[in-house]
XYZ file of C-alpha atoms in Angstrom:
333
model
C 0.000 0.000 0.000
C 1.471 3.483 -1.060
C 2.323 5.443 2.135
C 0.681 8.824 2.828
C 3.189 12.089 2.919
C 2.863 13.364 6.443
C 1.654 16.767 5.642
C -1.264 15.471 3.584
C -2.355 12.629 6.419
C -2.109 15.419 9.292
C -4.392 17.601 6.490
C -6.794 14.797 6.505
C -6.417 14.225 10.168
C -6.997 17.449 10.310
C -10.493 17.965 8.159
C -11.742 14.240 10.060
C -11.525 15.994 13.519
C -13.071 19.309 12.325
C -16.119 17.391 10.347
C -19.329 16.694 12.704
C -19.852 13.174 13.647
C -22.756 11.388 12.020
C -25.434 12.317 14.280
C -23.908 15.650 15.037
C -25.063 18.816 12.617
C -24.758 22.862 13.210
C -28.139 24.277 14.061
C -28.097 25.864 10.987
C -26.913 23.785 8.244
C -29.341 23.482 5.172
C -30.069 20.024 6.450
C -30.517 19.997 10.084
C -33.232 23.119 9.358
C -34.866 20.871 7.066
C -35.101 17.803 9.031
C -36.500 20.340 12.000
C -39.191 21.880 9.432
C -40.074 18.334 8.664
C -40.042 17.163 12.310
C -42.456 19.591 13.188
C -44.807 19.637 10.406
C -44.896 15.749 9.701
C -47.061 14.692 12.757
C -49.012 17.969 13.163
C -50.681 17.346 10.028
C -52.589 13.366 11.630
C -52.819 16.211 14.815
C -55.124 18.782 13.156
C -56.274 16.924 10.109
C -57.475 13.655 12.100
C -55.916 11.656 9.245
C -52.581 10.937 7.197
C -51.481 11.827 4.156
C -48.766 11.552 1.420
C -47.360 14.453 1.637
C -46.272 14.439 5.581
C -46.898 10.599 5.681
C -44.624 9.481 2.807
C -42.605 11.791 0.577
C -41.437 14.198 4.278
C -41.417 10.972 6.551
C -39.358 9.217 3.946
C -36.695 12.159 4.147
C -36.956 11.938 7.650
C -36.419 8.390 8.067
C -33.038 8.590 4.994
C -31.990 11.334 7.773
C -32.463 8.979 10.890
C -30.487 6.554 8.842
C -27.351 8.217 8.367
C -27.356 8.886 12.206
C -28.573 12.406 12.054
C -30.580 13.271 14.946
C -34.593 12.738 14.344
C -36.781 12.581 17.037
C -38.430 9.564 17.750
C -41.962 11.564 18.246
C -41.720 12.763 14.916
C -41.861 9.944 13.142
C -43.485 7.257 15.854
C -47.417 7.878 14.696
C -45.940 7.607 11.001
C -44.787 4.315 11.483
C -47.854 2.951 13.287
C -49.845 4.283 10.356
C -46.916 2.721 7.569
C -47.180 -0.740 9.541
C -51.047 -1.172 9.072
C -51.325 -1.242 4.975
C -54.569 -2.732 4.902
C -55.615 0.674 6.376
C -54.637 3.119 3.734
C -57.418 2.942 1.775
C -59.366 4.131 4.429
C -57.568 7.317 5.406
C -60.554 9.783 5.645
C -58.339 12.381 3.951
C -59.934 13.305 0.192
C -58.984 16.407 -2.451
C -56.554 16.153 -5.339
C -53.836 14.184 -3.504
C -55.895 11.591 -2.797
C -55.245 8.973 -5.934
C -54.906 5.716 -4.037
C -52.406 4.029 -6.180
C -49.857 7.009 -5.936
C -50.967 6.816 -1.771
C -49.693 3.018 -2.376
C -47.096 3.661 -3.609
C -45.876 6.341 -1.311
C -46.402 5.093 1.697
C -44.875 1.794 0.978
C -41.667 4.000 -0.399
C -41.905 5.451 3.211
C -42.077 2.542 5.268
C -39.602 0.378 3.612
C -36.704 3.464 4.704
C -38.538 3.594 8.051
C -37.476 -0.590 8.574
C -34.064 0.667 6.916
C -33.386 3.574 9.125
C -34.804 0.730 12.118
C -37.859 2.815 13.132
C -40.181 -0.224 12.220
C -39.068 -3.993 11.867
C -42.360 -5.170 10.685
C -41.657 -7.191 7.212
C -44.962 -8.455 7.334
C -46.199 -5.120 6.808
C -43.809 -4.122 4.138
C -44.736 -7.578 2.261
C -48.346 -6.634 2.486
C -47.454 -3.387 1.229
C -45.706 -4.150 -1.362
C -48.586 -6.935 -2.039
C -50.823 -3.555 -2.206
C -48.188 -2.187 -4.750
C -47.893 -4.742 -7.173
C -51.551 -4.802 -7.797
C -51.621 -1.551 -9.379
C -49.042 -2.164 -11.742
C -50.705 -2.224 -15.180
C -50.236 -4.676 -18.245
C -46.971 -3.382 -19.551
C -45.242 -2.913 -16.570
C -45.915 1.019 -15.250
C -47.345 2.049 -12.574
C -49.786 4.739 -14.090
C -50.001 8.044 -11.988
C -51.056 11.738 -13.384
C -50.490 10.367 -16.989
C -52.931 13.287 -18.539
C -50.225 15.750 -16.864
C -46.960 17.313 -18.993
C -44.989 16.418 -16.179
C -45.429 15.328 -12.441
C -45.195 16.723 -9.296
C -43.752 16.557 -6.196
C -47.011 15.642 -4.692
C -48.039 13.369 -7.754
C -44.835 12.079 -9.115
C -46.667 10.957 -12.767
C -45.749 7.701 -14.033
C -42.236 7.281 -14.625
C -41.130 8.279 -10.840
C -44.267 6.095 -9.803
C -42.462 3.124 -11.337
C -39.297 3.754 -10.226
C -40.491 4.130 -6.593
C -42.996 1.243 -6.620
C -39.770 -1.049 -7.975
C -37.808 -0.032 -5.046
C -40.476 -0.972 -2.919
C -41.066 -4.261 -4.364
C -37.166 -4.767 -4.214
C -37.132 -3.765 -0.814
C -39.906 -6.382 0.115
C -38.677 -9.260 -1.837
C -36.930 -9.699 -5.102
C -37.781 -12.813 -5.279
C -41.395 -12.895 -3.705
C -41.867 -10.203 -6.365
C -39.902 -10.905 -9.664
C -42.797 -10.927 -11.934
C -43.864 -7.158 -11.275
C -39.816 -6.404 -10.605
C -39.194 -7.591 -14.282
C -42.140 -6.189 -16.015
C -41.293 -2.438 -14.498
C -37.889 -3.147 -15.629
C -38.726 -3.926 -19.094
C -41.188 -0.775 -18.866
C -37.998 1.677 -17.834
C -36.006 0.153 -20.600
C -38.140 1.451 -23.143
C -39.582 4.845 -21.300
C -39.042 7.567 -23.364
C -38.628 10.382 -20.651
C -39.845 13.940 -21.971
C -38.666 15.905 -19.511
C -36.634 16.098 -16.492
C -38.223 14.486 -13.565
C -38.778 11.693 -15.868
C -35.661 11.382 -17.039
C -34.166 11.239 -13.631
C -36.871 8.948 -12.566
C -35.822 6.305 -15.316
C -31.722 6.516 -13.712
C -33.156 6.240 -10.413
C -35.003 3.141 -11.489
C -32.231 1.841 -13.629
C -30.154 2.137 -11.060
C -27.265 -0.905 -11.457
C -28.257 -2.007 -14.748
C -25.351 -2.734 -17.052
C -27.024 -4.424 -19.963
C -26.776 -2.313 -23.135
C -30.480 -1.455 -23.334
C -30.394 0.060 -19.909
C -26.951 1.882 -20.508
C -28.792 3.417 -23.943
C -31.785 4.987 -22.039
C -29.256 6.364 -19.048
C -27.553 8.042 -21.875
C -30.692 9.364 -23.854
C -31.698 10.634 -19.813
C -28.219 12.507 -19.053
C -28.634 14.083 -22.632
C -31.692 15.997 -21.398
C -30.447 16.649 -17.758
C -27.065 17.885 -19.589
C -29.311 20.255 -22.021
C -31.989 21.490 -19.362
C -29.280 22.402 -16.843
C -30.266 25.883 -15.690
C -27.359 28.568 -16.428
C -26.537 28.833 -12.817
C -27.380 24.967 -11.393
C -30.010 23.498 -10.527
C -32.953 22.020 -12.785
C -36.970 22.487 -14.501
C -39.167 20.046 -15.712
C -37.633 21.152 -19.616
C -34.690 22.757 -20.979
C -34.753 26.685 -20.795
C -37.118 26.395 -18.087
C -36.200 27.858 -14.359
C -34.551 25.541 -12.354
C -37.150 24.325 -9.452
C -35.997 22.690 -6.370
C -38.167 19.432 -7.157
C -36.862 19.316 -10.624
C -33.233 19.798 -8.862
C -33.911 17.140 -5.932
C -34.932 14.064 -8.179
C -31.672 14.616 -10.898
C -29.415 15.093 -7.682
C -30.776 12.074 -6.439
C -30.179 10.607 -9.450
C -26.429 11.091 -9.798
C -25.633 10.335 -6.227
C -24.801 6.503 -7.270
C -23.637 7.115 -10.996
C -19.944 7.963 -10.202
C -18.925 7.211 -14.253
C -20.190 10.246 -15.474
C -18.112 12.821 -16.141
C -19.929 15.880 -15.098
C -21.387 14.402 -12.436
C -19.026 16.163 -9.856
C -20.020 20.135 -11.245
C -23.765 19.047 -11.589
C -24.298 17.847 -8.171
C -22.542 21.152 -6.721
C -24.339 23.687 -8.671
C -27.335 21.512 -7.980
C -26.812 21.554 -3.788
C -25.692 25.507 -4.492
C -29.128 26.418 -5.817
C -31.076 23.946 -2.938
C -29.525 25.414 -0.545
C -29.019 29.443 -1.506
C -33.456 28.494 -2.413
C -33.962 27.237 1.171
C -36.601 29.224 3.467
C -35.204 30.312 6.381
C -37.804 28.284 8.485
C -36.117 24.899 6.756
C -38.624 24.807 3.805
C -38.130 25.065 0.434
C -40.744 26.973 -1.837
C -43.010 24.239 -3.386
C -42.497 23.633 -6.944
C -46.002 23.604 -8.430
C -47.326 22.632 -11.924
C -47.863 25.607 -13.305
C -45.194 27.441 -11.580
C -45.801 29.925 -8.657
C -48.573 28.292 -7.191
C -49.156 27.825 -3.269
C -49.481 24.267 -1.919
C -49.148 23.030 1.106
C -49.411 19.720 0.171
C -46.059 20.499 -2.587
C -44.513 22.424 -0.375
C -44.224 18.994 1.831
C -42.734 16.751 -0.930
C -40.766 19.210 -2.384
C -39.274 19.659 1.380
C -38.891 16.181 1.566
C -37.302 15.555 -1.651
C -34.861 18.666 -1.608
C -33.957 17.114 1.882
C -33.362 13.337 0.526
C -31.131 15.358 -2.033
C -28.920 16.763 0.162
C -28.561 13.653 2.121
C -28.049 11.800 -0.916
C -24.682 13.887 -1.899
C -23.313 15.374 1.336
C -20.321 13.159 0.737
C -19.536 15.320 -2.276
C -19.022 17.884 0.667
C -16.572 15.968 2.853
C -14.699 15.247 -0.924
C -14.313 18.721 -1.459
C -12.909 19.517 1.611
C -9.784 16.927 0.568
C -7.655 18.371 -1.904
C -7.343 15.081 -4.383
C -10.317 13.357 -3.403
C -11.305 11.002 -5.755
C -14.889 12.171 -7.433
């Protein structure tokens, strides 16, 4: 093994001591305000609203739960109703909540995304449920292998996801729950993303989240045909929109960051995934929020500003190591 000059390991030495532990994160770094927004809001919405919903209850609990397993601290009573909820599937149906966020396949579909990171971040250790879940899941999926959410829109949302990031997340799920319990559905949504033709950004990102360790030439064609449009639609100063020459929104950002965080191969990975955090973070609320990227733009949600919060936070999470790299001079990217 080569040796380490001494100047560079007492450097390194040096940046290890200064960097916070795992659970350990300034009060006001971008995402220890975020995981407080979210640690507030997620319960208080069962609290006032007498029910659950995806927004608090899957796409912000999710984030919460990708936080809680990286050792961040997350309070326990943040979360602890969410699970209860997560761990009774058969349930969800039967919610009580109703409006335009109520489409009970996406619900599915996000709740099961949420409670297979709360038994990975070891807030919940009930398979069962996630088998029943995904059970729930896999039922939905439609003859050609998609999972068909908000198909009559241009392009999704954080609070809707449309079809492509609805496959990609119900995959994980079934993944998560089985591979082999659920091959079937697992290979039909992988034939589905292998021939997705993704029209704009969310959906392209959606199909590399989805194809995530394929190497088979098919798969490597439609990751290329999906960093084409990310490369193109890149906003002038980071950050993404749902199309080339379009604002960059923080949704539209979250889901390609998320994207790149495995795919080390790619050559401008490194510069899209700072300007990306650069234009999260500078569009952060004070308060820990992010403003809600809504379809058309400009629009007040609550509901988006939840999964957009969530999201931008599972971004951040997703490439913070890209921050320890940088402080390194040499660090491989």
């Amino acid at each position: 093994m080569p040796s380490i000059p001494l100047t560079a390991a007492c450097f390194l030495a040096t940046c290890l001591a200064a960097s916070p532990g795992p659970g350990a994160l300034g009060a006001e770094a971008p995402e220890a305000r975020a995981i407080a927004y979210l640690g507030r809001e997620v319960p208080r919405w069962q609290a006032e609203n007498r029910c659950f919903s995806c927004h608090n209850d899957g796409d912000a609990a999710r984030a919460l739960f990708r936080a809680a397993r990286l050792g961040l601290a997350v309070p326990d009573a943040a979360t602890a109703g969410t699970v209860r909820w997560l761990e009774r599937p058969e349930g969800w149906d039967r919610n009580g909540g109703d409006g335009p966020f109520n489409d009970k396949v996406l619900a599915r579909i996000q709740f099961a995304a949420a409670l297979a990171d709360a038994i990975d971040a070891g807030r919940s250790g009930d398979a069962g449920a996630m088998a029943r879940a995904a059970g729930l899941v896999a039922g939905d999926q439609i003859e050609g292998g998609s999972w068909r959410v908000d198909a009559e829109a241009a392009v999704g949302s954080p609070a809707t996801y449309g079809t492509a990031l609805a496959t990609a997340m119900a995959r994980r799920s079934l993944v998560a729950a089985g591979p082999k319990r659920f091959a079937a559905p697992i290979a039909a949504a992988d034939r589905w993303l292998r021939k997705a033709e993704a029209r704009n950004v969310p959906d392209a990102a959606a199909v590399l989240i989805g194809l995530e360790g394929a190497d088979d030439a098919e798969a490597a064609a439609r990751v290329r045909r999906g960093l084409d449009l990310i490369r193109r639609a890149e906003a002038a100063r980071g950050g993404w929109g749902p199309f080339p020459n379009t604002p960059a929104e923080p949704f539209d950002t979250a889901v390609v960051l998320i994207a790149l965080a495995p795919r080390r191969g790619i050559a401008e990975r490194a510069g899209w995934i700072r300007r990306g955090r650069a234009f999260l973070i500078a569009s952060q609320h004070p308060d820990g929020s992010w403003p809600e990227t809504t379809r058309p733009p400009d629009g007040e949600s609550y509901a988006e500003r939840l999964s957009t919060s969530g999201w931008a936070l599972q971004a951040l999470l997703a490439t913070r190591d890209e921050e320890a790299e940088k402080a390194v001079p040499g660090a491989s990217r």
